[in-house]
PDB file of C-alpha atoms in Angstrom:
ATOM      1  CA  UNK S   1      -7.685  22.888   2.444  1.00  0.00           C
ATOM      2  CA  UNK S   2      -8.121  26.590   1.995  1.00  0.00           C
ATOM      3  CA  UNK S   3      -6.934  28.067  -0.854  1.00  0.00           C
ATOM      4  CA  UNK S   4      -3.217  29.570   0.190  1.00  0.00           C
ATOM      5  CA  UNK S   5      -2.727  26.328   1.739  1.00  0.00           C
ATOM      6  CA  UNK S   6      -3.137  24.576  -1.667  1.00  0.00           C
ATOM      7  CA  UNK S   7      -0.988  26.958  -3.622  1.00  0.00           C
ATOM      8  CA  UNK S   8       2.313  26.554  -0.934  1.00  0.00           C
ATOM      9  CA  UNK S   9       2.023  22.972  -1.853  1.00  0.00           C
ATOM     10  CA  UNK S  10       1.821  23.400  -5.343  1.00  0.00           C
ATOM     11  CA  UNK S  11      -1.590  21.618  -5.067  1.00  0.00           C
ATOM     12  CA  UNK S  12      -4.152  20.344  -7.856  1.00  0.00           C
ATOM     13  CA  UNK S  13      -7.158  18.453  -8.225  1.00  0.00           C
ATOM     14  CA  UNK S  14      -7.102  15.815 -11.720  1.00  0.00           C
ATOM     15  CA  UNK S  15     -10.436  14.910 -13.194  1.00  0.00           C
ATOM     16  CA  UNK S  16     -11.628  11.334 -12.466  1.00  0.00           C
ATOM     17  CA  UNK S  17     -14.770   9.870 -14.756  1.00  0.00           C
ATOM     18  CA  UNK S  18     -17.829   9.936 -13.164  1.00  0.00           C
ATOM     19  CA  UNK S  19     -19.336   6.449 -11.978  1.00  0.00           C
ATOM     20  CA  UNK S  20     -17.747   3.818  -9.627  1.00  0.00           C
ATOM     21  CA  UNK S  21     -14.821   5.225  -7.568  1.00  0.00           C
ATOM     22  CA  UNK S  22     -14.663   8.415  -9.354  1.00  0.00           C
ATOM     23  CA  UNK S  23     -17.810   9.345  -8.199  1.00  0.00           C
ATOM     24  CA  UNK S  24     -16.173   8.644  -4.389  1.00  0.00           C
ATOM     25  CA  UNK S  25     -12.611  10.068  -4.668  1.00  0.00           C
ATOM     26  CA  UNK S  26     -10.552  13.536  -5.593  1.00  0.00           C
ATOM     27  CA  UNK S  27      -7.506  12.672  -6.681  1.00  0.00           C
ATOM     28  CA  UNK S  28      -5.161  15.716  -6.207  1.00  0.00           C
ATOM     29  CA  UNK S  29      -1.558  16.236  -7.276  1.00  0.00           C
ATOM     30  CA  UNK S  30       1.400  18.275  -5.835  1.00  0.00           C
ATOM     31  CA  UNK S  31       4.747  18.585  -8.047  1.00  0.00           C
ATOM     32  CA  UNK S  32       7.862  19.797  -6.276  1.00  0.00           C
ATOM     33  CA  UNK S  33       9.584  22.767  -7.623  1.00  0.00           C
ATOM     34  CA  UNK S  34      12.891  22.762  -8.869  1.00  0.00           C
ATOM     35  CA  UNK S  35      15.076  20.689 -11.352  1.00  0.00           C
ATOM     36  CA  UNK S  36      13.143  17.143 -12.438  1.00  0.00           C
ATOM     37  CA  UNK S  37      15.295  14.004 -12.681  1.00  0.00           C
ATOM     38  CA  UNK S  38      15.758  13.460 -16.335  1.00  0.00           C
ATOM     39  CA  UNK S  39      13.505  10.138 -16.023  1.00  0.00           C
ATOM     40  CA  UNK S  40      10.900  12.171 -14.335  1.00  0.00           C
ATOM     41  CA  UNK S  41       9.476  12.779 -10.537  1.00  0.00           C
ATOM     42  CA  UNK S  42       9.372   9.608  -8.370  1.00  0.00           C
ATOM     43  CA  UNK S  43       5.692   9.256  -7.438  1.00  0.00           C
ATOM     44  CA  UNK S  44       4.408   8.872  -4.014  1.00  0.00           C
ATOM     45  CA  UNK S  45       0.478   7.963  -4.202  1.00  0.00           C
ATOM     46  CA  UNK S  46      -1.755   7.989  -0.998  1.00  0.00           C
ATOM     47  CA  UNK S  47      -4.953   6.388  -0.172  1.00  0.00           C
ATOM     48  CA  UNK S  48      -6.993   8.176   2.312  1.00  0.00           C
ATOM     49  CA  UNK S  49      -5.539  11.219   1.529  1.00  0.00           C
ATOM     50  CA  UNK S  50      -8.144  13.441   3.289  1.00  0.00           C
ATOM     51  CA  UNK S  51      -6.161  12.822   6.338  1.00  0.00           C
ATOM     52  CA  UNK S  52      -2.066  12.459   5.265  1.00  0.00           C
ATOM     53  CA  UNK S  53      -2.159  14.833   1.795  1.00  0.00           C
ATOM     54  CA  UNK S  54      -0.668  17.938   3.985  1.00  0.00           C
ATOM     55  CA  UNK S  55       1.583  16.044   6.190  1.00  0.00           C
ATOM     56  CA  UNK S  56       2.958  14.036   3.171  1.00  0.00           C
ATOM     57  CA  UNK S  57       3.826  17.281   1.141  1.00  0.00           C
ATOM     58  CA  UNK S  58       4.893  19.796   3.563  1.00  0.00           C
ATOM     59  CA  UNK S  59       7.154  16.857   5.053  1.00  0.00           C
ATOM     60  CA  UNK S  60       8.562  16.558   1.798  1.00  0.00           C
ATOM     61  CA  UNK S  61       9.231  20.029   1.024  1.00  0.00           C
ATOM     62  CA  UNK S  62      10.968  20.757   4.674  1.00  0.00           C
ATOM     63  CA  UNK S  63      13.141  17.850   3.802  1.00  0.00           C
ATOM     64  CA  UNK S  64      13.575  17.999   0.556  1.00  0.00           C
ATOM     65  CA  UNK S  65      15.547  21.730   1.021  1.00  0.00           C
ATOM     66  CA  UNK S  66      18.579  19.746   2.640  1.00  0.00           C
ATOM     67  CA  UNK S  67      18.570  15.952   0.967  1.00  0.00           C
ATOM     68  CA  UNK S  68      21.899  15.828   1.773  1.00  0.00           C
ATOM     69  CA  UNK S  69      21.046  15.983   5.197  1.00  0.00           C
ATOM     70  CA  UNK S  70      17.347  14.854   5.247  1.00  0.00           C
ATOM     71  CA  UNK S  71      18.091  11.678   2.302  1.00  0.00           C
ATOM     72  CA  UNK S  72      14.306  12.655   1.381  1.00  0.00           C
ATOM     73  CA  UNK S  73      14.446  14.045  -2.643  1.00  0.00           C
ATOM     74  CA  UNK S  74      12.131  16.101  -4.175  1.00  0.00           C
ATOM     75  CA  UNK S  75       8.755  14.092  -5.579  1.00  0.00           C
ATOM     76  CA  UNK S  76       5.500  14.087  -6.611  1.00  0.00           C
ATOM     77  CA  UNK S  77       3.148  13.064  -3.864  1.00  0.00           C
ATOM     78  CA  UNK S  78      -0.719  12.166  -5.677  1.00  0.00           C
ATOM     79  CA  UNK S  79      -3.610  11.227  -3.078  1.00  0.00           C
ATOM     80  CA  UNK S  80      -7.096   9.605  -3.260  1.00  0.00           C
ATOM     81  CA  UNK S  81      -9.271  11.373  -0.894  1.00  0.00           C
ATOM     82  CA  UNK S  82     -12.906  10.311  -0.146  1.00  0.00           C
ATOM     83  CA  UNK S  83     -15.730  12.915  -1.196  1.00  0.00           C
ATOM     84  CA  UNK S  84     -17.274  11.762   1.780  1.00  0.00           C
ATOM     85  CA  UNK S  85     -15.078  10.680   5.245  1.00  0.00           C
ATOM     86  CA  UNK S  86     -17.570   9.594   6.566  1.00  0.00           C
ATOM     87  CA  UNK S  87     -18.540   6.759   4.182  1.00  0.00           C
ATOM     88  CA  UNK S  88     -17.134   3.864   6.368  1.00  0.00           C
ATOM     89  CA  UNK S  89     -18.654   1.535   3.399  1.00  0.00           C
ATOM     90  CA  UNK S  90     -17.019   2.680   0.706  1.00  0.00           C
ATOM     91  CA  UNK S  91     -13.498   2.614   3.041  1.00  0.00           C
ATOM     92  CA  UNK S  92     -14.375  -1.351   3.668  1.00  0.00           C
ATOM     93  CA  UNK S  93     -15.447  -1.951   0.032  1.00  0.00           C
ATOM     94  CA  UNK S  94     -12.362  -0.527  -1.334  1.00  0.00           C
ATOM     95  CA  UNK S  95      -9.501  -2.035   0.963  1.00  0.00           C
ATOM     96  CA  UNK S  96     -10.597  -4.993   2.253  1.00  0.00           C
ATOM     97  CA  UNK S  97     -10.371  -8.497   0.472  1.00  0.00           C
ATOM     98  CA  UNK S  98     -13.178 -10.856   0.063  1.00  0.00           C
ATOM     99  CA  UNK S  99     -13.916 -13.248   2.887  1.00  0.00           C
ATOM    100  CA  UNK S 100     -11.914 -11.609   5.647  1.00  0.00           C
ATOM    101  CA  UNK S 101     -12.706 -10.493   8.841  1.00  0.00           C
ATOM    102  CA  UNK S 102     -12.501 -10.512  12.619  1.00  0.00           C
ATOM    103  CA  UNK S 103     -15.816 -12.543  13.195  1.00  0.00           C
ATOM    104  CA  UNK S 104     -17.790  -9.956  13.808  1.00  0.00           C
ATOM    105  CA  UNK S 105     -18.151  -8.728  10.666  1.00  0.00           C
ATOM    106  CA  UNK S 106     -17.751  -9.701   7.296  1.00  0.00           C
ATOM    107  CA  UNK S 107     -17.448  -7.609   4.293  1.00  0.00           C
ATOM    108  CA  UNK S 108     -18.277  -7.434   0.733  1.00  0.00           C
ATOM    109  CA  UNK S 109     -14.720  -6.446  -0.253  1.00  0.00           C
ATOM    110  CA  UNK S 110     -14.071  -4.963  -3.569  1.00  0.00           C
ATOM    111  CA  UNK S 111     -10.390  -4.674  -3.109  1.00  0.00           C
ATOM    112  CA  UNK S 112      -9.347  -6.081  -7.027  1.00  0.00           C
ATOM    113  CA  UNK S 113     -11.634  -3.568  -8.506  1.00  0.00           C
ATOM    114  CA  UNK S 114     -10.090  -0.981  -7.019  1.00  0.00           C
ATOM    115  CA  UNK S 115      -6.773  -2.329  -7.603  1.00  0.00           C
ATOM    116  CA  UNK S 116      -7.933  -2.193 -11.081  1.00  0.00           C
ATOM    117  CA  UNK S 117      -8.999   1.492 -10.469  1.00  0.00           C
ATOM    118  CA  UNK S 118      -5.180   2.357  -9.657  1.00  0.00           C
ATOM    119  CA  UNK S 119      -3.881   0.567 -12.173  1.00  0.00           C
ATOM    120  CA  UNK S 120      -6.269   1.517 -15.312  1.00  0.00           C
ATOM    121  CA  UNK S 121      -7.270   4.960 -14.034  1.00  0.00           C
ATOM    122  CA  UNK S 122      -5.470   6.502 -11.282  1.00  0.00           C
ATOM    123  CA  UNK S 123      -1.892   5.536 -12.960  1.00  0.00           C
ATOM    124  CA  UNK S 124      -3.038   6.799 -16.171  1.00  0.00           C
ATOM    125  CA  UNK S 125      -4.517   9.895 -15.257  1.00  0.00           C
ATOM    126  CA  UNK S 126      -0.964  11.022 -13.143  1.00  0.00           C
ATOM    127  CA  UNK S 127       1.465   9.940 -16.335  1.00  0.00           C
ATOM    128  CA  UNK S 128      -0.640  12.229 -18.032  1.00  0.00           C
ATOM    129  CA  UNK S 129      -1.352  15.333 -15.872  1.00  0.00           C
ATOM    130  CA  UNK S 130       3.127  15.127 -14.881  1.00  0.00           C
ATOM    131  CA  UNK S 131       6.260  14.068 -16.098  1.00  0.00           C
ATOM    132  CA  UNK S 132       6.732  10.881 -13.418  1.00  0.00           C
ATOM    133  CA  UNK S 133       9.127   7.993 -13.314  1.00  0.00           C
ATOM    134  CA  UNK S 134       7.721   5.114 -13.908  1.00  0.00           C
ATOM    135  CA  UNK S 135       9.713   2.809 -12.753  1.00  0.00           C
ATOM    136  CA  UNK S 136       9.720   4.885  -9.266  1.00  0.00           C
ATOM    137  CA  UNK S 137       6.093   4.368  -7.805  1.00  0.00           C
ATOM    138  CA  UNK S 138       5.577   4.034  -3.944  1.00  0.00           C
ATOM    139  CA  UNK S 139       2.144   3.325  -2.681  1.00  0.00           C
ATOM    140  CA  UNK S 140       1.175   4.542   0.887  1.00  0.00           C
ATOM    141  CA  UNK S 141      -1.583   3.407   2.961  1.00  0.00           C
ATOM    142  CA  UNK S 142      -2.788   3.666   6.701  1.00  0.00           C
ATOM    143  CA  UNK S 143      -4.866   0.896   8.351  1.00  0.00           C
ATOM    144  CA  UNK S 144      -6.765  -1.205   6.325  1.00  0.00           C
ATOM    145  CA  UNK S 145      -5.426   0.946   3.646  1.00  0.00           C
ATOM    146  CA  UNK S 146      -1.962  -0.099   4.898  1.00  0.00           C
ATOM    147  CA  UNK S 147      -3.565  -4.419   4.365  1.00  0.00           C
ATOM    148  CA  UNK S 148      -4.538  -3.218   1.364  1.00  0.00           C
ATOM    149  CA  UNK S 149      -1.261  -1.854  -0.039  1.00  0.00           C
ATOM    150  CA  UNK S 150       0.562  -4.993   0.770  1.00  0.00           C
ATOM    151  CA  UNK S 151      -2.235  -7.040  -0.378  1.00  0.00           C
ATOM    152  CA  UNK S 152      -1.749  -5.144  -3.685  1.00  0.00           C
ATOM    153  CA  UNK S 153       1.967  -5.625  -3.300  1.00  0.00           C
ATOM    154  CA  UNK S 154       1.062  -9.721  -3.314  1.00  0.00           C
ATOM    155  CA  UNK S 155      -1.330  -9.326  -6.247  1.00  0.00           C
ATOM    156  CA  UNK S 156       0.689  -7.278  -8.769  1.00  0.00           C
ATOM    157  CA  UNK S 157       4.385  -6.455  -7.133  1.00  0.00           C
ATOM    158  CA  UNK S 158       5.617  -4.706 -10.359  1.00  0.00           C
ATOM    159  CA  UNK S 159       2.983  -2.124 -10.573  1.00  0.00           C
ATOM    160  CA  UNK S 160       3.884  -0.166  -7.800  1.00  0.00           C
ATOM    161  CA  UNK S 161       8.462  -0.031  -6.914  1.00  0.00           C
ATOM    162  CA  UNK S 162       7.908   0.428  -3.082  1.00  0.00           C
ATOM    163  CA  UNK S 163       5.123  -0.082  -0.364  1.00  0.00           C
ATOM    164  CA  UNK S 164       3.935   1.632   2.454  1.00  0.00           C
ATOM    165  CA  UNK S 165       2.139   0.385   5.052  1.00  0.00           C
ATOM    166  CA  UNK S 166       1.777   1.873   8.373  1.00  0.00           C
ATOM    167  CA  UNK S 167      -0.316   0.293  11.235  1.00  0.00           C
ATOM    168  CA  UNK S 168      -1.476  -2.346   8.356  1.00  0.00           C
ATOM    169  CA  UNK S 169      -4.818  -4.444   9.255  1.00  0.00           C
ATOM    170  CA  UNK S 170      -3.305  -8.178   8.419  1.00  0.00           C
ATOM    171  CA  UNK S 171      -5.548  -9.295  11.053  1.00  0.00           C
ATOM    172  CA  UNK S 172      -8.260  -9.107   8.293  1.00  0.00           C
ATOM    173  CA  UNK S 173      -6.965 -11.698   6.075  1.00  0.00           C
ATOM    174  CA  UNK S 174      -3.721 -12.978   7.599  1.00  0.00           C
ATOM    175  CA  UNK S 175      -3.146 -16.150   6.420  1.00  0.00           C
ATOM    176  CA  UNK S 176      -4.181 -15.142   2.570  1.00  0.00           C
ATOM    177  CA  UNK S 177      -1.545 -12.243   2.616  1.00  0.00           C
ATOM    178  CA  UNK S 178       1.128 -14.523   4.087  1.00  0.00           C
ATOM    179  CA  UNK S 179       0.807 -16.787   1.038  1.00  0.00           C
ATOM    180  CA  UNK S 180       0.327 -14.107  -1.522  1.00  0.00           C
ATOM    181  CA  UNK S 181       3.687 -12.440  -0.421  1.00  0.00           C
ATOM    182  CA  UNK S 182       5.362 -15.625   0.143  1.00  0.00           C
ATOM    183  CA  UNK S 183       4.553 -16.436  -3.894  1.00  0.00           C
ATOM    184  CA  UNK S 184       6.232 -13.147  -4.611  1.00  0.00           C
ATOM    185  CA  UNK S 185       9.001 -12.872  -2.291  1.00  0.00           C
ATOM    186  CA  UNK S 186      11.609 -13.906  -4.788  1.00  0.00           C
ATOM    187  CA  UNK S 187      11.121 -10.997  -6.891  1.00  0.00           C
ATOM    188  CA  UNK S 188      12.738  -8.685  -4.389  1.00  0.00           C
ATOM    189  CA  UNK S 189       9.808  -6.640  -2.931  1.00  0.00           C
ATOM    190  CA  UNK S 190      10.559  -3.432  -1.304  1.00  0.00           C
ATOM    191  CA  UNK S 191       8.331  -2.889   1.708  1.00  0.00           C
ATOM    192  CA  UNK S 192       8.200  -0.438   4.782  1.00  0.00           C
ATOM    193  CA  UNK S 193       5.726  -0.874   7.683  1.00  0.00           C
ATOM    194  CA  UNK S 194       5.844   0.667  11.109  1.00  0.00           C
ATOM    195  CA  UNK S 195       2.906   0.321  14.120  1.00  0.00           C
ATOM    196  CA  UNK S 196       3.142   2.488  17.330  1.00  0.00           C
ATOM    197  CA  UNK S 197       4.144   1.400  20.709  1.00  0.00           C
ATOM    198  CA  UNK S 198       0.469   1.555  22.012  1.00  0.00           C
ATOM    199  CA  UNK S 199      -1.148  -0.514  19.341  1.00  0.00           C
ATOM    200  CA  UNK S 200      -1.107  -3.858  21.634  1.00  0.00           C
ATOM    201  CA  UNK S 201      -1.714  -2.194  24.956  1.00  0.00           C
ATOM    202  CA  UNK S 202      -3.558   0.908  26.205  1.00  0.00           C
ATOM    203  CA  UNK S 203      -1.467   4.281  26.832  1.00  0.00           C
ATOM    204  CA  UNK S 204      -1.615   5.572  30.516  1.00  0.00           C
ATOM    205  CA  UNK S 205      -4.257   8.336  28.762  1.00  0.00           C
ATOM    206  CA  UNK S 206      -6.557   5.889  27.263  1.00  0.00           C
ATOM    207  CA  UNK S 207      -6.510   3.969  30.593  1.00  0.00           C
ATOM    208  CA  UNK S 208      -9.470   3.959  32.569  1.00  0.00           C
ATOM    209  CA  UNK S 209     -11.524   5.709  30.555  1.00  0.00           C
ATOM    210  CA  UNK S 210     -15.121   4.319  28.771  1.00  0.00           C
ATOM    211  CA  UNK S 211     -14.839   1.810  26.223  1.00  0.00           C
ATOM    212  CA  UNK S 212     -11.322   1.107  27.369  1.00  0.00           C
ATOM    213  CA  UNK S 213     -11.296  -2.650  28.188  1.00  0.00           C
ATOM    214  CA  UNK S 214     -12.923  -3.380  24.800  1.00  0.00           C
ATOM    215  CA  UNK S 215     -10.217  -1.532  23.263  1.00  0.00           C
ATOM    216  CA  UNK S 216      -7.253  -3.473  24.658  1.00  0.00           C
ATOM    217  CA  UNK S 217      -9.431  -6.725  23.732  1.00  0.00           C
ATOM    218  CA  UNK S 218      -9.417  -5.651  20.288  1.00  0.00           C
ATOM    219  CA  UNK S 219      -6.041  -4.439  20.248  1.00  0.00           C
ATOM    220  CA  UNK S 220      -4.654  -7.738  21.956  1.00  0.00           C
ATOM    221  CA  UNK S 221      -6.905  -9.571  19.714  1.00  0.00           C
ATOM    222  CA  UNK S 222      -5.254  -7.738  15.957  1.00  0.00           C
ATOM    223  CA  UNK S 223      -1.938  -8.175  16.853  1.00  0.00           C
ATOM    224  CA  UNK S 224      -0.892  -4.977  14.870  1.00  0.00           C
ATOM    225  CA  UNK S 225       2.895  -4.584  15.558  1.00  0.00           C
ATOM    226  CA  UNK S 226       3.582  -8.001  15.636  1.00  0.00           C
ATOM    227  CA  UNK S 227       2.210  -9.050  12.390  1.00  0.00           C
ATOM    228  CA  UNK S 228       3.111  -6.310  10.885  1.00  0.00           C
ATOM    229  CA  UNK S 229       6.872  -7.440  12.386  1.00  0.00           C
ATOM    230  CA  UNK S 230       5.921 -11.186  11.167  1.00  0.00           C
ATOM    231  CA  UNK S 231       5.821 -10.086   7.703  1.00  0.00           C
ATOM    232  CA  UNK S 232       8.509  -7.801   7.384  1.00  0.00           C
ATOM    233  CA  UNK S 233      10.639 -10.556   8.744  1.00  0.00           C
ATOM    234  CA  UNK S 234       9.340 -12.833   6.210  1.00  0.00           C
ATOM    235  CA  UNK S 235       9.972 -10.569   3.261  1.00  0.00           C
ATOM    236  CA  UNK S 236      13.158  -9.992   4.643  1.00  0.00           C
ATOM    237  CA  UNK S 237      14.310 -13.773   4.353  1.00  0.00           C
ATOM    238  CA  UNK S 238      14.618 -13.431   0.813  1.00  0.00           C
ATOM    239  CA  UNK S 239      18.230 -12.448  -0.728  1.00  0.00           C
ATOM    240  CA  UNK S 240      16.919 -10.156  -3.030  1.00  0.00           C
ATOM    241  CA  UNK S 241      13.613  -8.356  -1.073  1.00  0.00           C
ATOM    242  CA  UNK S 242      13.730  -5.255   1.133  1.00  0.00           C
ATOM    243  CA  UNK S 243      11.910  -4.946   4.359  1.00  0.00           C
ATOM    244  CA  UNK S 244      11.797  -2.807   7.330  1.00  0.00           C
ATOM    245  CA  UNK S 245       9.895  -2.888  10.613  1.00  0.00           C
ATOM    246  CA  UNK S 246       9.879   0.188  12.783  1.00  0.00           C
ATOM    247  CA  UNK S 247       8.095   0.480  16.194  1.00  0.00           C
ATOM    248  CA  UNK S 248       7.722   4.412  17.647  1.00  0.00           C
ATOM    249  CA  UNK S 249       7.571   4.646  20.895  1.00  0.00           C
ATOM    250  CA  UNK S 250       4.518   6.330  22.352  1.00  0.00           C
ATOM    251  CA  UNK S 251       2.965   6.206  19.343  1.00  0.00           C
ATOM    252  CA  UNK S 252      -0.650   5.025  18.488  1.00  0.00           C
ATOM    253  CA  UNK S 253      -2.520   4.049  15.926  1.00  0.00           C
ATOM    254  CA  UNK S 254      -3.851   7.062  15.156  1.00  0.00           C
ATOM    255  CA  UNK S 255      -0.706   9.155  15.353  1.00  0.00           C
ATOM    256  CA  UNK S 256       1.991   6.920  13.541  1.00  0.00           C
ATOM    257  CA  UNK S 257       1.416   8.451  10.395  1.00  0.00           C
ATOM    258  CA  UNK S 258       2.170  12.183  11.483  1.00  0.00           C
ATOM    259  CA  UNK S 259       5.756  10.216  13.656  1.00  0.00           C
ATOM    260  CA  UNK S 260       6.435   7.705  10.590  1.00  0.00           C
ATOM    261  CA  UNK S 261       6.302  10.472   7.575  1.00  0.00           C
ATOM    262  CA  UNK S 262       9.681  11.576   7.552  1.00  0.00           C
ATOM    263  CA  UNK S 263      10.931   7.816   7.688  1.00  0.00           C
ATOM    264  CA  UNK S 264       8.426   6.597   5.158  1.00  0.00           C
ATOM    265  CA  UNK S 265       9.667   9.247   2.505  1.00  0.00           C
ATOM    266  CA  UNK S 266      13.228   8.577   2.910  1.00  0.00           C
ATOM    267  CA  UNK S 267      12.196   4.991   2.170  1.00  0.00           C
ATOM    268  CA  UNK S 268      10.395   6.249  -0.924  1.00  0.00           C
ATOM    269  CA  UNK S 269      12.952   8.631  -1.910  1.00  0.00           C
ATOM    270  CA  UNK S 270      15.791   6.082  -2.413  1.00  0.00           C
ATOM    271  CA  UNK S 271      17.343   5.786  -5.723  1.00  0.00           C
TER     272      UNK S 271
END
């Protein structure tokens, strides 16, 4: 992001110790203008920020100018973006639990140590750098960063208030995540998730084209939407839990994020 860019959204980078995952992340900050609750900014923390940082923050400022219309409040919105996009690796290492998979491929996940990394480091560092509510954290993640921020939400369900998971991967460890968030159900989780229209089938543009059948395989295959129905519904059972399931039309998996933003931060902005 060039340099005017950062400045209209209020936009700095935070220092993160060298070694491990601060040698792979940047972990920027933007803090709204304006009057600050008395408790402090809600937080709103994204992984793979490198491709959601800008949409999050100038969503939230647009909105933000009319709450009373909008029901999206002024916050602080912190992301984790990779040094290097490219690193599929490090993405795999990161978010995905051990032993899951699609049988094709298995991974070495790391997910608990980076858990750990949010809640020893990344947490720290942001209570530090801002003023921020603690007791008003929402986590955001696309993907398998979406499995991983309900996986995290199954792990340790006070550290973060809210979750946000768009498109989530619970075909990587389905039956794990089930019974993590059926042990912590009763605590009255808070949890959004939303999948595109086009995440089970192929759109008329897709159709047709190179590489398309194996798409719809895998697509029919994951299940996106409907798991990530399943398990809204399932959180939902409980008296004292909060989950929503929103399907866009038209929408992919690539593009939810840009059509679920304005959704996803009302959901976060709740009092």
């Amino acid at each position: 992001m060039t340099a005017p860019a950062n400045q209209a959204m209020n936009l700095r980078a935070l220092p993160l110790p060298a070694g491990g995952h601060g040698d792979d992340y940047t972990l920027h900050l933007s803090l709204p203008e304006g009057d600050m609750p008395a408790a402090g900014w809600p937080l709103l923390l994204l992984l793979e920020a490198q491709m959601c940082m800008a949409t999050a923050v100038e969503t939230m400022q647009r909105m933000a100018r009319r709450s009373d219309a909008t029901g999206v409040r002024a916050m602080a919105v912190a992301g984790l973006a990779a040094r290097d996009p490219a690193n599929t690796q490090a993405r795999r290492r990161d978010f995905a639990t051990p032993g899951g998979g699609d049988g094709q491929r298995q991974a070495n996940g790391q997910a608990p140590a980076f858990l750990d990394f949010l809640e020893r480091t990344v947490l720290p560092q942001l209570d530090e750098a801002a003023p921020l509510d603690v007791t008003r954290r929402t986590l955001f993640g696309h993907s398998l960063a979406g499995y991983f921020t309900l996986w995290s939400l199954a792990q340790r369900p006070a550290l973060f208030h809210r979750h946000v998971a768009l498109s989530p991967s619970i075909w990587w460890d389905r039956e794990a995540l089930f019974a993590g968030i059926d042990r912590i159900a009763e605590l009255g989780p808070q949890a959004f998730l939303a999948a595109g229209e086009w995440e089970g089938e192929l759109p008329p543009w897709q159709a047709g084209l190179p590489g398309s059948e194996g798409a719809l395989e895998r697509r029919k295959s994951r299940r996106m939407a409907a798991n990530a129905r399943d398990l809204a519904e399932r959180i939902a059972r409980h008296p004292r839990a909060r989950a929503e399931f929103h399907l866009y039309p038209d929408e992919d998996h690539a593009s939810i994020v840009t059509a679920a933003m304005p959704r996803a931060l009302r959901f976060a902005a709740r009092p």
